[in-house]
Amino acid sequence: MTDIKSMTLPELRDFLQGLGEPSFRGKQVFSWLSRGAASFDEMSNLPRSLRERLAETCSLSVPTAARKQASAKDGTIKYLWELADGNCIESVLMRYHHGNTVCISSQVGCRMGCAFCASTIAGKVRDLTPGEMLDQVIFTQKDSGAPISNIVLMGIGEPMDNLDAVLKFLEIVNCPDGLNIGMRHISLSTCGVLPGIRRLAELGLQLTLSVSLHAPDRETRSRLMPVNRAYDVEELFAACHAYFQKTGRRISFEYAMIDGVNDQDWQADLIAKRLRGMPGHVNLIPLNDVTESPFRPSRRTAAFQKRLESHGLTATVRRSLGGDIDAACGQLRRKAEKGEDSQ
């Protein structure tokens, strides 16, 4: 079966022309897919014969909300989506004054092995298709009734480990004839996969690159993030400087504050040294408690922020959303795997 939802508009036009249909049918089908049509029968402006042929030859993915948690505090909604093959992924709807953001997954599980992250505990199962990433945006929007204006690829998985599919998803979601979400409203996160950063720099996309840094020194970062053994932190900073020189786009550095591990003044000083010469935003993240992890939230977040700011860096503390639900990445999926109840 052809995965029609993972096609870009030009690909869809070519596909339908190959079936003997006029090219404008591609735009019609693309529009229906972007609106979350659950069956080809819903595509009422297509001839019945074409709808029947598409149903016979194409798959049309529709995820099921296996679990859903809504925060009574701030309206954050956490979804556990069950895919066609029974695997589950997570998405989070976050409400801000500037619009609604959905954080989506790019893989089922993750193989990066970050020591403080629940998403990676069971390892990577498989990559998501562009259509499965798109579905998280579409069906979060449909279920919640909240129009999505921003996308963050920071859910389960490492986007750079599935970059071809991610780039195709970005083309689809950016298309004016579909969801039409601009690149400047999209953030893509990586734990530091350098070939992906270099490829993005060459493409020059106007999205926001977020780098999960979590430690500026080799010893601490290798302890927290196995990826540092393949792509050393000094190489990572060099790649970030090159990315900025090529694109002119400021990078956001994500930094989970871990008590007694990465929250010392000398580490703040080293971050400032490594970022000298380019604008950088350091986003300090209060650590979520993960049962299987030995790490605990830092008690020095405010002092660390002040130290960074003393060097002229922009440093913010991420607003905690969904504090009364399992809003941290991987937690709801882990509960489902272990058969635990959710709200």
PDB file of C-alpha atoms in Angstrom, residues 202-318:
ATOM      1  CA  GLU A 202      23.778  23.770   3.967  1.00  0.00           C
ATOM      2  CA  LEU A 203      20.001  23.759   3.448  1.00  0.00           C
ATOM      3  CA  GLY A 204      19.644  27.149   5.146  1.00  0.00           C
ATOM      4  CA  LEU A 205      16.145  26.524   6.490  1.00  0.00           C
ATOM      5  CA  GLN A 206      14.756  29.369   8.574  1.00  0.00           C
ATOM      6  CA  LEU A 207      13.762  27.140  11.479  1.00  0.00           C
ATOM      7  CA  THR A 208      15.206  27.348  14.992  1.00  0.00           C
ATOM      8  CA  LEU A 209      17.897  24.820  15.805  1.00  0.00           C
ATOM      9  CA  SER A 210      17.854  23.672  19.422  1.00  0.00           C
ATOM     10  CA  VAL A 211      20.881  21.821  20.747  1.00  0.00           C
ATOM     11  CA  SER A 212      20.478  19.642  23.826  1.00  0.00           C
ATOM     12  CA  LEU A 213      23.753  20.585  25.493  1.00  0.00           C
ATOM     13  CA  HIS A 214      23.313  19.626  29.175  1.00  0.00           C
ATOM     14  CA  ALA A 215      27.050  19.926  29.899  1.00  0.00           C
ATOM     15  CA  PRO A 216      29.857  22.022  28.364  1.00  0.00           C
ATOM     16  CA  ASP A 217      32.733  19.716  29.351  1.00  0.00           C
ATOM     17  CA  ARG A 218      33.721  16.359  27.859  1.00  0.00           C
ATOM     18  CA  GLU A 219      33.685  14.321  31.062  1.00  0.00           C
ATOM     19  CA  THR A 220      30.249  15.378  32.302  1.00  0.00           C
ATOM     20  CA  ARG A 221      28.607  15.319  28.887  1.00  0.00           C
ATOM     21  CA  SER A 222      29.945  11.832  28.090  1.00  0.00           C
ATOM     22  CA  ARG A 223      28.541  10.649  31.410  1.00  0.00           C
ATOM     23  CA  LEU A 224      25.111  12.102  30.638  1.00  0.00           C
ATOM     24  CA  MET A 225      24.979  11.666  26.864  1.00  0.00           C
ATOM     25  CA  PRO A 226      26.631   8.735  25.064  1.00  0.00           C
ATOM     26  CA  VAL A 227      26.418  10.692  21.778  1.00  0.00           C
ATOM     27  CA  ASN A 228      29.333  12.777  23.084  1.00  0.00           C
ATOM     28  CA  ARG A 229      31.633   9.788  22.560  1.00  0.00           C
ATOM     29  CA  ALA A 230      30.876   9.930  18.846  1.00  0.00           C
ATOM     30  CA  TYR A 231      30.587  13.702  18.486  1.00  0.00           C
ATOM     31  CA  ASP A 232      32.674  15.450  21.127  1.00  0.00           C
ATOM     32  CA  VAL A 233      31.366  18.602  22.759  1.00  0.00           C
ATOM     33  CA  GLU A 234      34.222  20.717  21.373  1.00  0.00           C
ATOM     34  CA  GLU A 235      33.327  19.552  17.847  1.00  0.00           C
ATOM     35  CA  LEU A 236      29.693  20.311  18.657  1.00  0.00           C
ATOM     36  CA  PHE A 237      30.453  23.904  19.597  1.00  0.00           C
ATOM     37  CA  ALA A 238      32.559  24.291  16.421  1.00  0.00           C
ATOM     38  CA  ALA A 239      29.657  22.972  14.328  1.00  0.00           C
ATOM     39  CA  CYS A 240      27.309  25.420  16.046  1.00  0.00           C
ATOM     40  CA  HIS A 241      29.600  28.345  15.248  1.00  0.00           C
ATOM     41  CA  ALA A 242      29.743  27.187  11.623  1.00  0.00           C
ATOM     42  CA  TYR A 243      25.947  26.846  11.542  1.00  0.00           C
ATOM     43  CA  PHE A 244      25.516  30.417  12.751  1.00  0.00           C
ATOM     44  CA  GLN A 245      28.072  31.738  10.255  1.00  0.00           C
ATOM     45  CA  LYS A 246      26.261  29.949   7.429  1.00  0.00           C
ATOM     46  CA  THR A 247      22.650  30.741   8.366  1.00  0.00           C
ATOM     47  CA  GLY A 248      22.729  33.784  10.636  1.00  0.00           C
ATOM     48  CA  ARG A 249      20.221  31.970  12.843  1.00  0.00           C
ATOM     49  CA  ARG A 250      20.625  32.063  16.612  1.00  0.00           C
ATOM     50  CA  ILE A 251      20.798  28.631  18.257  1.00  0.00           C
ATOM     51  CA  SER A 252      18.929  27.700  21.419  1.00  0.00           C
ATOM     52  CA  PHE A 253      20.892  25.544  23.844  1.00  0.00           C
ATOM     53  CA  GLU A 254      18.755  23.298  26.046  1.00  0.00           C
ATOM     54  CA  TYR A 255      20.239  22.609  29.472  1.00  0.00           C
ATOM     55  CA  ALA A 256      18.568  20.272  31.989  1.00  0.00           C
ATOM     56  CA  MET A 257      19.642  21.358  35.463  1.00  0.00           C
ATOM     57  CA  ILE A 258      20.897  18.315  37.395  1.00  0.00           C
ATOM     58  CA  ASP A 259      21.802  18.595  41.043  1.00  0.00           C
ATOM     59  CA  GLY A 260      25.554  18.441  41.662  1.00  0.00           C
ATOM     60  CA  VAL A 261      26.329  17.263  38.116  1.00  0.00           C
ATOM     61  CA  ASN A 262      26.166  20.131  35.629  1.00  0.00           C
ATOM     62  CA  ASP A 263      25.108  23.111  37.746  1.00  0.00           C
ATOM     63  CA  GLN A 264      28.443  24.517  38.951  1.00  0.00           C
ATOM     64  CA  ASP A 265      29.702  28.045  38.310  1.00  0.00           C
ATOM     65  CA  TRP A 266      32.730  26.815  36.365  1.00  0.00           C
ATOM     66  CA  GLN A 267      30.402  25.055  33.947  1.00  0.00           C
ATOM     67  CA  ALA A 268      28.446  28.269  33.393  1.00  0.00           C
ATOM     68  CA  ASP A 269      31.747  30.041  32.750  1.00  0.00           C
ATOM     69  CA  LEU A 270      32.741  27.364  30.227  1.00  0.00           C
ATOM     70  CA  ILE A 271      29.443  27.709  28.364  1.00  0.00           C
ATOM     71  CA  ALA A 272      30.064  31.442  28.043  1.00  0.00           C
ATOM     72  CA  LYS A 273      33.582  30.795  26.755  1.00  0.00           C
ATOM     73  CA  ARG A 274      32.401  28.248  24.172  1.00  0.00           C
ATOM     74  CA  LEU A 275      29.629  30.536  22.884  1.00  0.00           C
ATOM     75  CA  ARG A 276      31.781  33.623  22.564  1.00  0.00           C
ATOM     76  CA  GLY A 277      31.479  35.111  19.094  1.00  0.00           C
ATOM     77  CA  MET A 278      27.914  34.094  18.356  1.00  0.00           C
ATOM     78  CA  PRO A 279      24.510  34.875  19.856  1.00  0.00           C
ATOM     79  CA  GLY A 280      23.178  32.006  21.896  1.00  0.00           C
ATOM     80  CA  HIS A 281      20.145  31.492  24.049  1.00  0.00           C
ATOM     81  CA  VAL A 282      20.556  29.095  26.969  1.00  0.00           C
ATOM     82  CA  ASN A 283      17.268  27.563  28.056  1.00  0.00           C
ATOM     83  CA  LEU A 284      17.593  26.144  31.561  1.00  0.00           C
ATOM     84  CA  ILE A 285      15.214  23.240  32.144  1.00  0.00           C
ATOM     85  CA  PRO A 286      14.114  22.131  35.609  1.00  0.00           C
ATOM     86  CA  LEU A 287      14.780  18.398  35.574  1.00  0.00           C
ATOM     87  CA  ASN A 288      11.803  16.060  35.637  1.00  0.00           C
ATOM     88  CA  ASP A 289      12.012  13.203  38.103  1.00  0.00           C
ATOM     89  CA  VAL A 290      12.323   9.895  36.236  1.00  0.00           C
ATOM     90  CA  THR A 291      11.925   6.840  38.466  1.00  0.00           C
ATOM     91  CA  GLU A 292      14.660   4.875  36.716  1.00  0.00           C
ATOM     92  CA  SER A 293      17.152   7.775  36.854  1.00  0.00           C
ATOM     93  CA  PRO A 294      19.544   8.532  39.759  1.00  0.00           C
ATOM     94  CA  PHE A 295      19.551  12.261  38.924  1.00  0.00           C
ATOM     95  CA  ARG A 296      17.561  14.908  40.757  1.00  0.00           C
ATOM     96  CA  PRO A 297      16.582  18.527  39.970  1.00  0.00           C
ATOM     97  CA  SER A 298      19.223  21.152  40.675  1.00  0.00           C
ATOM     98  CA  ARG A 299      18.907  23.518  43.603  1.00  0.00           C
ATOM     99  CA  ARG A 300      21.166  26.074  41.874  1.00  0.00           C
ATOM    100  CA  THR A 301      19.120  27.013  38.816  1.00  0.00           C
ATOM    101  CA  ALA A 302      18.726  30.680  39.778  1.00  0.00           C
ATOM    102  CA  ALA A 303      22.431  31.047  40.642  1.00  0.00           C
ATOM    103  CA  PHE A 304      23.445  29.313  37.401  1.00  0.00           C
ATOM    104  CA  GLN A 305      21.207  31.628  35.380  1.00  0.00           C
ATOM    105  CA  LYS A 306      22.690  34.673  37.097  1.00  0.00           C
ATOM    106  CA  ARG A 307      26.223  33.433  36.376  1.00  0.00           C
ATOM    107  CA  LEU A 308      25.437  33.014  32.664  1.00  0.00           C
ATOM    108  CA  GLU A 309      23.867  36.455  32.515  1.00  0.00           C
ATOM    109  CA  SER A 310      26.968  37.961  34.135  1.00  0.00           C
ATOM    110  CA  HIS A 311      28.804  36.950  30.945  1.00  0.00           C
ATOM    111  CA  GLY A 312      26.241  38.736  28.766  1.00  0.00           C
ATOM    112  CA  LEU A 313      24.397  35.585  27.717  1.00  0.00           C
ATOM    113  CA  THR A 314      20.643  35.345  27.371  1.00  0.00           C
ATOM    114  CA  ALA A 315      19.515  32.688  29.825  1.00  0.00           C
ATOM    115  CA  THR A 316      15.956  31.780  30.688  1.00  0.00           C
ATOM    116  CA  VAL A 317      14.336  29.134  32.850  1.00  0.00           C
ATOM    117  CA  ARG A 318      11.790  27.098  30.954  1.00  0.00           C
TER     118      ARG A 318
END
